Amino acid sequence: MQLRFLAGAAATTCAAVVLAGCGSGTSSTATGGTSTPPASSSKGTVTISGQNFTEAEIVADMYAGVLAKAGYTPKVKLVGTRDIYMKVFPKSVDVVPEYVGGILEFLNGTYNGAGASPVTLSDAAKSISDSQSLLKKAKITLLNPSPATDSNAFFVSKDYADQNNVSTLSDLKGKSVVLAAAPDCKGRLDCEGGLSSKYGIDITKILPLGYASQQTYDSVLHGESQLGETSTTDGTLDSQGLVLLTDDLKIQPAENLVPAVSASFLAAHPDVAKPLNDLMAALTTAKLTELNAKVAVDREKPQDVADQFLSDAGLS
């Protein structure tokens, strides 16, 4: 049995995704409260936290599923931002579904200051290897990164792609485009800065319409802009008539999915590593995108999507 609690923005929709109940601030591990797990566990409770957006909910449910099979009682507490759960991880949280660049740069900023040079490369394994000193300070261990990655990405309309024979960002070299993106895109190496300097794309204007927002989608569909910003696992693009372009020159840092585990919890429970590593190995970016679409487009529940994936992959 899995205990699941949502906090922050997800609290308003908890009825759709809660399995055992919906926690308030008083029952949340992130706010210092407690909840009582069922007594059926043979190996004890494993506390899982993370963010409460769709993809993270699906992956957290997968973590809970494989750890339940391994004999643990999962207690899942999802919150609004990384800042919230990092206040209690790894002290009172055991496992977090993370992204390589996200967690490493958070720790980099925490220990080296907000202006520290990035530590994340396009190679996930090397990024983790090079950042062991940060992870040791935080008392966190990163297990095997997944082939599945959720990084910054850019799209065009299917009509634009067909008319201009575009499938990669390099295909836009020398072209003048208007970019619909997050307000902080200008100058960033993973956004306008990299598109201009590394790909040679002429960004004539940036429309600050948001990251993967409906306004950004509509701007590209209506021809107001030619290029829009989203993520590599955006499951809504195909249904809207939009095409993701390949980052063939790799301006994006590694954002592979990766299990972050309390170093002390892992030392006491080394058997949690294999089911989590097996799960990571079974995921791909294409599969993750498909799973996101089942929730975002087909309106399936994250728990049902996670359970079906684990069953199909032989992990449940």
Short mmCIF file of N, CA, C and O in Angstrom, two decimals, residues 135-257:
data_model
loop_
_atom_site.label_atom_id
_atom_site.label_comp_id
_atom_site.label_asym_id
_atom_site.label_seq_id
_atom_site.Cartn_x
_atom_site.Cartn_y
_atom_site.Cartn_z
N LEU A 135 27.90 16.16 -3.85
CA LEU A 135 26.96 15.14 -3.38
C LEU A 135 27.34 14.64 -1.99
O LEU A 135 26.46 14.41 -1.15
N LYS A 136 28.63 14.50 -1.74
CA LYS A 136 29.07 14.05 -0.42
C LYS A 136 28.74 15.09 0.65
O LYS A 136 28.34 14.75 1.76
N LYS A 137 28.93 16.38 0.32
CA LYS A 137 28.56 17.43 1.27
C LYS A 137 27.08 17.39 1.61
O LYS A 137 26.68 17.60 2.74
N ALA A 138 26.27 17.10 0.58
CA ALA A 138 24.82 17.06 0.77
C ALA A 138 24.34 15.75 1.36
O ALA A 138 23.16 15.63 1.73
N LYS A 139 25.24 14.74 1.44
CA LYS A 139 24.90 13.41 1.94
C LYS A 139 23.82 12.75 1.08
O LYS A 139 22.88 12.12 1.57
N ILE A 140 23.99 12.92 -0.24
CA ILE A 140 23.06 12.39 -1.23
C ILE A 140 23.85 11.52 -2.22
O ILE A 140 24.97 11.87 -2.61
N THR A 141 23.27 10.41 -2.61
CA THR A 141 23.85 9.56 -3.65
C THR A 141 22.93 9.55 -4.85
O THR A 141 21.71 9.39 -4.71
N LEU A 142 23.50 9.75 -6.04
CA LEU A 142 22.73 9.61 -7.27
C LEU A 142 22.99 8.23 -7.83
O LEU A 142 24.15 7.82 -8.00
N LEU A 143 21.93 7.49 -8.11
CA LEU A 143 22.06 6.17 -8.71
C LEU A 143 22.27 6.31 -10.22
O LEU A 143 22.70 7.36 -10.69
N ASN A 144 21.96 5.30 -10.99
CA ASN A 144 22.23 5.34 -12.42
C ASN A 144 21.27 6.28 -13.15
O ASN A 144 20.05 6.16 -12.99
N PRO A 145 21.80 7.20 -13.95
CA PRO A 145 20.90 8.06 -14.74
C PRO A 145 20.18 7.26 -15.82
O PRO A 145 20.71 6.29 -16.36
N SER A 146 18.97 7.67 -16.12
CA SER A 146 18.18 7.01 -17.15
C SER A 146 18.51 7.56 -18.54
O SER A 146 18.96 8.70 -18.66
N PRO A 147 18.29 6.78 -19.59
CA PRO A 147 18.38 7.34 -20.94
C PRO A 147 17.33 8.43 -21.16
O PRO A 147 17.50 9.30 -22.01
N ALA A 148 16.24 8.38 -20.38
CA ALA A 148 15.18 9.38 -20.52
C ALA A 148 15.65 10.71 -19.98
O ALA A 148 16.19 10.81 -18.88
N THR A 149 15.45 11.75 -20.76
CA THR A 149 15.89 13.08 -20.35
C THR A 149 14.79 14.10 -20.60
O THR A 149 14.06 14.03 -21.59
N ASP A 150 14.65 15.02 -19.69
CA ASP A 150 13.66 16.09 -19.81
C ASP A 150 14.39 17.42 -19.72
O ASP A 150 14.59 17.98 -18.65
N SER A 151 14.83 17.90 -20.87
CA SER A 151 15.60 19.15 -20.90
C SER A 151 14.87 20.20 -21.73
O SER A 151 13.85 19.94 -22.36
N ASN A 152 15.41 21.39 -21.70
CA ASN A 152 14.88 22.49 -22.49
C ASN A 152 14.91 22.11 -23.98
O ASN A 152 15.85 21.46 -24.43
N ALA A 153 13.89 22.50 -24.72
CA ALA A 153 13.83 22.13 -26.14
C ALA A 153 13.01 23.17 -26.90
O ALA A 153 12.36 24.04 -26.31
N PHE A 154 13.02 23.04 -28.23
CA PHE A 154 12.37 24.04 -29.08
C PHE A 154 11.57 23.35 -30.18
O PHE A 154 11.95 22.30 -30.67
N PHE A 155 10.46 23.98 -30.56
CA PHE A 155 9.57 23.38 -31.54
C PHE A 155 9.14 24.39 -32.59
O PHE A 155 9.22 25.62 -32.38
N VAL A 156 8.68 23.86 -33.72
CA VAL A 156 8.08 24.65 -34.79
C VAL A 156 6.75 23.99 -35.15
O VAL A 156 6.43 22.89 -34.69
N SER A 157 5.98 24.65 -35.99
CA SER A 157 4.74 24.03 -36.46
C SER A 157 5.07 22.98 -37.51
O SER A 157 6.12 23.03 -38.16
N LYS A 158 4.18 22.00 -37.67
CA LYS A 158 4.40 20.98 -38.69
C LYS A 158 4.46 21.61 -40.08
O LYS A 158 5.24 21.19 -40.94
N ASP A 159 3.64 22.63 -40.31
CA ASP A 159 3.66 23.32 -41.61
C ASP A 159 5.02 23.96 -41.85
O ASP A 159 5.58 23.85 -42.95
N TYR A 160 5.55 24.62 -40.84
CA TYR A 160 6.86 25.27 -40.99
C TYR A 160 7.95 24.23 -41.22
O TYR A 160 8.83 24.40 -42.07
N ALA A 161 7.88 23.12 -40.48
CA ALA A 161 8.87 22.06 -40.64
C ALA A 161 8.84 21.48 -42.05
O ALA A 161 9.89 21.24 -42.66
N ASP A 162 7.64 21.25 -42.56
CA ASP A 162 7.51 20.67 -43.91
C ASP A 162 7.97 21.66 -44.98
O ASP A 162 8.69 21.28 -45.91
N GLN A 163 7.58 22.90 -44.84
CA GLN A 163 7.90 23.91 -45.85
C GLN A 163 9.39 24.24 -45.90
O GLN A 163 9.93 24.58 -46.95
N ASN A 164 10.07 24.12 -44.75
CA ASN A 164 11.48 24.50 -44.67
C ASN A 164 12.42 23.31 -44.47
O ASN A 164 13.61 23.50 -44.27
N ASN A 165 11.86 22.10 -44.54
CA ASN A 165 12.64 20.88 -44.38
C ASN A 165 13.48 20.94 -43.10
O ASN A 165 14.70 20.75 -43.10
N VAL A 166 12.80 21.19 -41.98
CA VAL A 166 13.45 21.39 -40.70
C VAL A 166 13.15 20.23 -39.75
O VAL A 166 11.98 19.89 -39.55
N SER A 167 14.18 19.61 -39.18
CA SER A 167 13.99 18.58 -38.15
C SER A 167 14.97 18.75 -36.99
O SER A 167 14.76 18.18 -35.92
N THR A 168 16.04 19.51 -37.21
CA THR A 168 17.03 19.78 -36.16
C THR A 168 17.20 21.30 -36.02
O THR A 168 16.85 22.07 -36.92
N LEU A 169 17.77 21.69 -34.91
CA LEU A 169 18.04 23.12 -34.73
C LEU A 169 19.07 23.63 -35.73
O LEU A 169 19.03 24.78 -36.15
N SER A 170 20.00 22.76 -36.14
CA SER A 170 20.99 23.16 -37.14
C SER A 170 20.34 23.53 -38.47
O SER A 170 20.89 24.32 -39.24
N ASP A 171 19.17 22.97 -38.74
CA ASP A 171 18.47 23.28 -39.98
C ASP A 171 17.99 24.73 -40.01
O ASP A 171 17.60 25.24 -41.08
N LEU A 172 18.01 25.39 -38.86
CA LEU A 172 17.58 26.79 -38.80
C LEU A 172 18.75 27.77 -38.94
O LEU A 172 18.55 28.98 -38.87
N LYS A 173 19.96 27.26 -39.14
CA LYS A 173 21.12 28.13 -39.26
C LYS A 173 20.92 29.17 -40.36
O LYS A 173 20.54 28.84 -41.49
N GLY A 174 21.14 30.43 -39.99
CA GLY A 174 21.00 31.52 -40.95
C GLY A 174 19.59 32.03 -41.14
O GLY A 174 19.38 33.06 -41.78
N LYS A 175 18.62 31.33 -40.59
CA LYS A 175 17.23 31.76 -40.73
C LYS A 175 16.88 32.79 -39.66
O LYS A 175 17.40 32.75 -38.53
N SER A 176 16.00 33.71 -39.99
CA SER A 176 15.50 34.71 -39.04
C SER A 176 14.18 34.23 -38.46
O SER A 176 13.26 33.90 -39.22
N VAL A 177 14.10 34.14 -37.15
CA VAL A 177 12.88 33.65 -36.51
C VAL A 177 12.54 34.50 -35.29
O VAL A 177 13.42 35.09 -34.65
N VAL A 178 11.27 34.55 -34.98
CA VAL A 178 10.79 35.10 -33.72
C VAL A 178 10.65 33.93 -32.76
O VAL A 178 10.13 32.87 -33.13
N LEU A 179 11.11 34.09 -31.53
CA LEU A 179 11.12 33.03 -30.54
C LEU A 179 10.14 33.33 -29.41
O LEU A 179 10.20 34.38 -28.78
N ALA A 180 9.20 32.42 -29.17
CA ALA A 180 8.29 32.52 -28.03
C ALA A 180 8.87 31.65 -26.93
O ALA A 180 9.09 30.45 -27.12
N ALA A 181 9.13 32.24 -25.76
CA ALA A 181 9.88 31.51 -24.73
C ALA A 181 9.63 32.10 -23.35
O ALA A 181 8.83 33.03 -23.19
N ALA A 182 10.34 31.55 -22.38
CA ALA A 182 10.27 32.05 -21.01
C ALA A 182 10.86 33.46 -20.94
O ALA A 182 11.74 33.81 -21.75
N PRO A 183 10.43 34.26 -20.01
CA PRO A 183 10.92 35.64 -19.91
C PRO A 183 12.43 35.75 -19.70
O PRO A 183 13.02 36.77 -20.06
N ASP A 184 13.07 34.71 -19.12
CA ASP A 184 14.50 34.79 -18.84
C ASP A 184 15.35 34.16 -19.94
O ASP A 184 16.54 33.87 -19.74
N CYS A 185 14.79 33.96 -21.12
CA CYS A 185 15.48 33.25 -22.20
C CYS A 185 16.66 34.01 -22.78
O CYS A 185 17.68 33.42 -23.13
N LYS A 186 16.56 35.32 -22.88
CA LYS A 186 17.59 36.11 -23.55
C LYS A 186 18.96 35.92 -22.91
O LYS A 186 19.11 36.06 -21.69
N GLY A 187 19.94 35.58 -23.73
CA GLY A 187 21.32 35.44 -23.28
C GLY A 187 21.66 34.09 -22.68
O GLY A 187 22.85 33.75 -22.58
N ARG A 188 20.67 33.30 -22.29
CA ARG A 188 20.95 32.00 -21.69
C ARG A 188 21.55 31.05 -22.72
O ARG A 188 21.05 30.95 -23.84
N LEU A 189 22.57 30.30 -22.32
CA LEU A 189 23.22 29.39 -23.25
C LEU A 189 22.32 28.23 -23.66
O LEU A 189 22.52 27.63 -24.72
N ASP A 190 21.32 27.90 -22.82
CA ASP A 190 20.38 26.84 -23.18
C ASP A 190 19.13 27.40 -23.84
O ASP A 190 18.16 26.69 -24.06
N CYS A 191 19.17 28.68 -24.18
CA CYS A 191 18.01 29.31 -24.83
C CYS A 191 18.52 30.25 -25.92
O CYS A 191 19.30 29.83 -26.77
N GLU A 192 18.14 31.52 -25.90
CA GLU A 192 18.50 32.43 -26.99
C GLU A 192 20.00 32.53 -27.22
O GLU A 192 20.47 32.57 -28.37
N GLY A 193 20.78 32.55 -26.12
CA GLY A 193 22.23 32.69 -26.26
C GLY A 193 22.84 31.56 -27.08
O GLY A 193 23.64 31.80 -27.99
N GLY A 194 22.46 30.32 -26.76
CA GLY A 194 22.99 29.18 -27.50
C GLY A 194 22.43 29.07 -28.90
O GLY A 194 23.15 28.69 -29.84
N LEU A 195 21.16 29.39 -29.06
CA LEU A 195 20.55 29.35 -30.40
C LEU A 195 21.25 30.32 -31.34
O LEU A 195 21.47 30.02 -32.53
N SER A 196 21.63 31.47 -30.81
CA SER A 196 22.29 32.49 -31.64
C SER A 196 23.76 32.18 -31.86
O SER A 196 24.23 32.16 -33.01
N SER A 197 24.50 31.90 -30.77
CA SER A 197 25.95 31.78 -30.88
C SER A 197 26.40 30.42 -31.43
O SER A 197 27.35 30.35 -32.20
N LYS A 198 25.73 29.34 -31.02
CA LYS A 198 26.18 28.02 -31.45
C LYS A 198 25.49 27.54 -32.71
O LYS A 198 26.10 26.90 -33.57
N TYR A 199 24.20 27.86 -32.83
CA TYR A 199 23.46 27.39 -34.01
C TYR A 199 23.42 28.41 -35.14
O TYR A 199 23.06 28.07 -36.26
N GLY A 200 23.77 29.65 -34.86
CA GLY A 200 23.76 30.67 -35.90
C GLY A 200 22.36 31.05 -36.36
O GLY A 200 22.15 31.46 -37.51
N ILE A 201 21.39 30.92 -35.46
CA ILE A 201 20.01 31.32 -35.78
C ILE A 201 19.84 32.79 -35.46
O ILE A 201 20.29 33.28 -34.41
N ASP A 202 19.22 33.53 -36.36
CA ASP A 202 18.98 34.96 -36.16
C ASP A 202 17.66 35.14 -35.40
O ASP A 202 16.59 35.06 -35.99
N ILE A 203 17.76 35.33 -34.09
CA ILE A 203 16.57 35.55 -33.27
C ILE A 203 16.23 37.03 -33.34
O ILE A 203 16.87 37.87 -32.69
N THR A 204 15.25 37.38 -34.14
CA THR A 204 14.92 38.79 -34.35
C THR A 204 14.14 39.39 -33.19
O THR A 204 14.19 40.60 -32.97
N LYS A 205 13.45 38.54 -32.44
CA LYS A 205 12.63 39.03 -31.33
C LYS A 205 12.30 37.87 -30.41
O LYS A 205 12.13 36.74 -30.86
N ILE A 206 12.24 38.16 -29.11
CA ILE A 206 11.80 37.16 -28.15
C ILE A 206 10.46 37.60 -27.56
O ILE A 206 10.35 38.71 -27.02
N LEU A 207 9.46 36.76 -27.70
CA LEU A 207 8.16 37.04 -27.10
C LEU A 207 8.10 36.29 -25.76
O LEU A 207 8.12 35.06 -25.74
N PRO A 208 8.05 36.99 -24.63
CA PRO A 208 8.09 36.34 -23.31
C PRO A 208 6.74 35.75 -22.93
O PRO A 208 6.09 36.17 -21.99
N LEU A 209 6.34 34.71 -23.66
CA LEU A 209 5.01 34.13 -23.48
C LEU A 209 4.99 32.92 -22.55
O LEU A 209 3.92 32.39 -22.25
N GLY A 210 6.18 32.48 -22.11
CA GLY A 210 6.21 31.40 -21.14
C GLY A 210 6.79 30.11 -21.68
O GLY A 210 6.79 29.85 -22.88
N TYR A 211 7.26 29.30 -20.76
CA TYR A 211 7.84 27.99 -21.06
C TYR A 211 6.72 26.97 -21.19
O TYR A 211 5.96 26.75 -20.25
N ALA A 212 6.59 26.37 -22.39
CA ALA A 212 5.56 25.34 -22.63
C ALA A 212 4.17 25.82 -22.24
O ALA A 212 3.34 25.05 -21.77
N SER A 213 3.90 27.09 -22.47
CA SER A 213 2.58 27.65 -22.15
C SER A 213 1.67 27.59 -23.36
O SER A 213 2.14 27.50 -24.51
N GLN A 214 0.38 27.67 -23.13
CA GLN A 214 -0.56 27.66 -24.25
C GLN A 214 -0.36 28.89 -25.13
O GLN A 214 -0.53 28.82 -26.35
N GLN A 215 0.04 30.00 -24.51
CA GLN A 215 0.30 31.21 -25.29
C GLN A 215 1.47 30.99 -26.26
O GLN A 215 1.43 31.46 -27.40
N THR A 216 2.49 30.26 -25.79
CA THR A 216 3.63 29.96 -26.66
C THR A 216 3.23 29.02 -27.79
O THR A 216 3.59 29.23 -28.95
N TYR A 217 2.46 27.98 -27.45
CA TYR A 217 1.97 27.07 -28.50
C TYR A 217 1.17 27.85 -29.55
O TYR A 217 1.38 27.69 -30.76
N ASP A 218 0.23 28.67 -29.09
CA ASP A 218 -0.65 29.41 -30.01
C ASP A 218 0.13 30.38 -30.87
O ASP A 218 -0.19 30.58 -32.05
N SER A 219 1.15 31.00 -30.29
CA SER A 219 1.96 31.96 -31.05
C SER A 219 2.62 31.29 -32.25
O SER A 219 2.65 31.85 -33.35
N VAL A 220 3.15 30.08 -32.04
CA VAL A 220 3.79 29.35 -33.14
C VAL A 220 2.74 28.85 -34.13
O VAL A 220 2.93 28.94 -35.35
N LEU A 221 1.64 28.34 -33.63
CA LEU A 221 0.60 27.82 -34.52
C LEU A 221 0.00 28.91 -35.40
O LEU A 221 -0.37 28.66 -36.55
N HIS A 222 -0.09 30.11 -34.87
CA HIS A 222 -0.70 31.22 -35.61
C HIS A 222 0.31 32.03 -36.42
O HIS A 222 -0.06 33.02 -37.07
N GLY A 223 1.59 31.63 -36.37
CA GLY A 223 2.60 32.30 -37.18
C GLY A 223 3.14 33.59 -36.61
O GLY A 223 3.94 34.28 -37.25
N GLU A 224 2.74 33.93 -35.38
CA GLU A 224 3.29 35.13 -34.73
C GLU A 224 4.77 34.93 -34.45
O GLU A 224 5.57 35.86 -34.52
N SER A 225 5.13 33.70 -34.09
CA SER A 225 6.53 33.31 -33.92
C SER A 225 6.75 32.01 -34.68
O SER A 225 5.81 31.30 -34.99
N GLN A 226 8.01 31.73 -34.98
CA GLN A 226 8.32 30.49 -35.71
C GLN A 226 8.87 29.41 -34.80
O GLN A 226 8.82 28.23 -35.11
N LEU A 227 9.42 29.81 -33.66
CA LEU A 227 10.09 28.88 -32.76
C LEU A 227 9.55 29.08 -31.35
O LEU A 227 9.38 30.21 -30.89
N GLY A 228 9.27 27.95 -30.65
CA GLY A 228 8.76 28.02 -29.29
C GLY A 228 9.57 27.16 -28.35
O GLY A 228 10.20 26.18 -28.75
N GLU A 229 9.54 27.51 -27.07
CA GLU A 229 10.32 26.79 -26.05
C GLU A 229 9.42 25.85 -25.25
O GLU A 229 8.33 26.22 -24.82
N THR A 230 9.91 24.63 -25.04
CA THR A 230 9.19 23.64 -24.25
C THR A 230 10.21 22.66 -23.66
O THR A 230 11.37 23.01 -23.46
N SER A 231 9.78 21.41 -23.39
CA SER A 231 10.70 20.39 -22.87
C SER A 231 10.75 19.20 -23.83
O SER A 231 9.85 19.02 -24.67
N THR A 232 11.77 18.37 -23.68
CA THR A 232 11.93 17.22 -24.57
C THR A 232 10.85 16.17 -24.37
O THR A 232 10.68 15.29 -25.22
N THR A 233 10.14 16.22 -23.25
CA THR A 233 9.10 15.21 -22.99
C THR A 233 7.69 15.81 -23.04
O THR A 233 6.77 15.27 -22.43
N ASP A 234 7.54 16.90 -23.76
CA ASP A 234 6.22 17.53 -23.91
C ASP A 234 5.32 16.58 -24.70
O ASP A 234 5.51 16.39 -25.91
N GLY A 235 4.33 16.03 -24.05
CA GLY A 235 3.45 15.05 -24.69
C GLY A 235 2.30 15.66 -25.45
O GLY A 235 1.48 14.92 -26.01
N THR A 236 2.22 16.99 -25.51
CA THR A 236 1.08 17.64 -26.17
C THR A 236 1.39 18.09 -27.59
O THR A 236 0.48 18.50 -28.31
N LEU A 237 2.65 18.06 -28.00
CA LEU A 237 3.04 18.69 -29.26
C LEU A 237 2.35 18.06 -30.48
O LEU A 237 1.79 18.77 -31.32
N ASP A 238 2.43 16.75 -30.59
CA ASP A 238 1.89 16.09 -31.78
C ASP A 238 0.41 16.36 -31.96
O ASP A 238 -0.05 16.63 -33.07
N SER A 239 -0.34 16.34 -30.87
CA SER A 239 -1.79 16.57 -30.96
C SER A 239 -2.12 18.00 -31.37
O SER A 239 -3.20 18.28 -31.85
N GLN A 240 -1.15 18.90 -31.19
CA GLN A 240 -1.39 20.31 -31.55
C GLN A 240 -0.84 20.67 -32.93
O GLN A 240 -0.99 21.80 -33.38
N GLY A 241 -0.17 19.72 -33.58
CA GLY A 241 0.42 20.03 -34.89
C GLY A 241 1.75 20.73 -34.77
O GLY A 241 2.10 21.58 -35.60
N LEU A 242 2.53 20.35 -33.74
CA LEU A 242 3.83 20.97 -33.50
C LEU A 242 4.92 19.90 -33.54
O LEU A 242 4.66 18.73 -33.27
N VAL A 243 6.15 20.31 -33.87
CA VAL A 243 7.26 19.36 -34.06
C VAL A 243 8.45 19.79 -33.21
O VAL A 243 8.91 20.94 -33.31
N LEU A 244 8.98 18.87 -32.41
CA LEU A 244 10.17 19.14 -31.60
C LEU A 244 11.41 19.02 -32.48
O LEU A 244 11.54 18.06 -33.25
N LEU A 245 12.32 19.98 -32.37
CA LEU A 245 13.56 19.95 -33.14
C LEU A 245 14.68 19.36 -32.30
O LEU A 245 14.82 19.66 -31.12
N THR A 246 15.51 18.53 -32.92
CA THR A 246 16.62 17.87 -32.23
C THR A 246 17.73 18.86 -31.90
O THR A 246 18.13 19.65 -32.76
N ASP A 247 18.21 18.80 -30.68
CA ASP A 247 19.35 19.63 -30.25
C ASP A 247 20.63 18.91 -30.67
O ASP A 247 21.34 18.34 -29.85
N ASP A 248 20.93 18.94 -31.96
CA ASP A 248 22.01 18.12 -32.51
C ASP A 248 23.41 18.61 -32.11
O ASP A 248 24.37 17.84 -32.13
N LEU A 249 23.55 19.88 -31.71
CA LEU A 249 24.84 20.39 -31.25
C LEU A 249 24.95 20.39 -29.73
O LEU A 249 25.95 20.84 -29.17
N LYS A 250 23.91 19.89 -29.08
CA LYS A 250 23.90 19.66 -27.63
C LYS A 250 24.24 20.91 -26.81
O LYS A 250 25.24 20.96 -26.08
N ILE A 251 23.38 21.90 -26.91
CA ILE A 251 23.55 23.09 -26.06
C ILE A 251 22.88 22.90 -24.70
O ILE A 251 23.08 23.71 -23.79
N GLN A 252 22.10 21.82 -24.55
CA GLN A 252 21.41 21.59 -23.29
C GLN A 252 22.26 20.73 -22.35
O GLN A 252 22.83 19.73 -22.76
N PRO A 253 22.35 21.13 -21.08
CA PRO A 253 23.03 20.27 -20.11
C PRO A 253 22.22 19.01 -19.86
O PRO A 253 21.02 18.97 -20.15
N ALA A 254 22.85 17.99 -19.32
CA ALA A 254 22.18 16.71 -19.06
C ALA A 254 21.06 16.89 -18.04
O ALA A 254 21.28 17.39 -16.94
N GLU A 255 19.87 16.50 -18.43
CA GLU A 255 18.73 16.50 -17.50
C GLU A 255 18.08 15.11 -17.48
O GLU A 255 16.86 14.97 -17.50
N ASN A 256 18.94 14.10 -17.48
CA ASN A 256 18.44 12.72 -17.41
C ASN A 256 17.76 12.48 -16.06
O ASN A 256 18.18 13.00 -15.04
N LEU A 257 16.70 11.68 -16.08
CA LEU A 257 16.10 11.27 -14.83
C LEU A 257 17.12 10.47 -14.03
O LEU A 257 17.88 9.68 -14.59
#
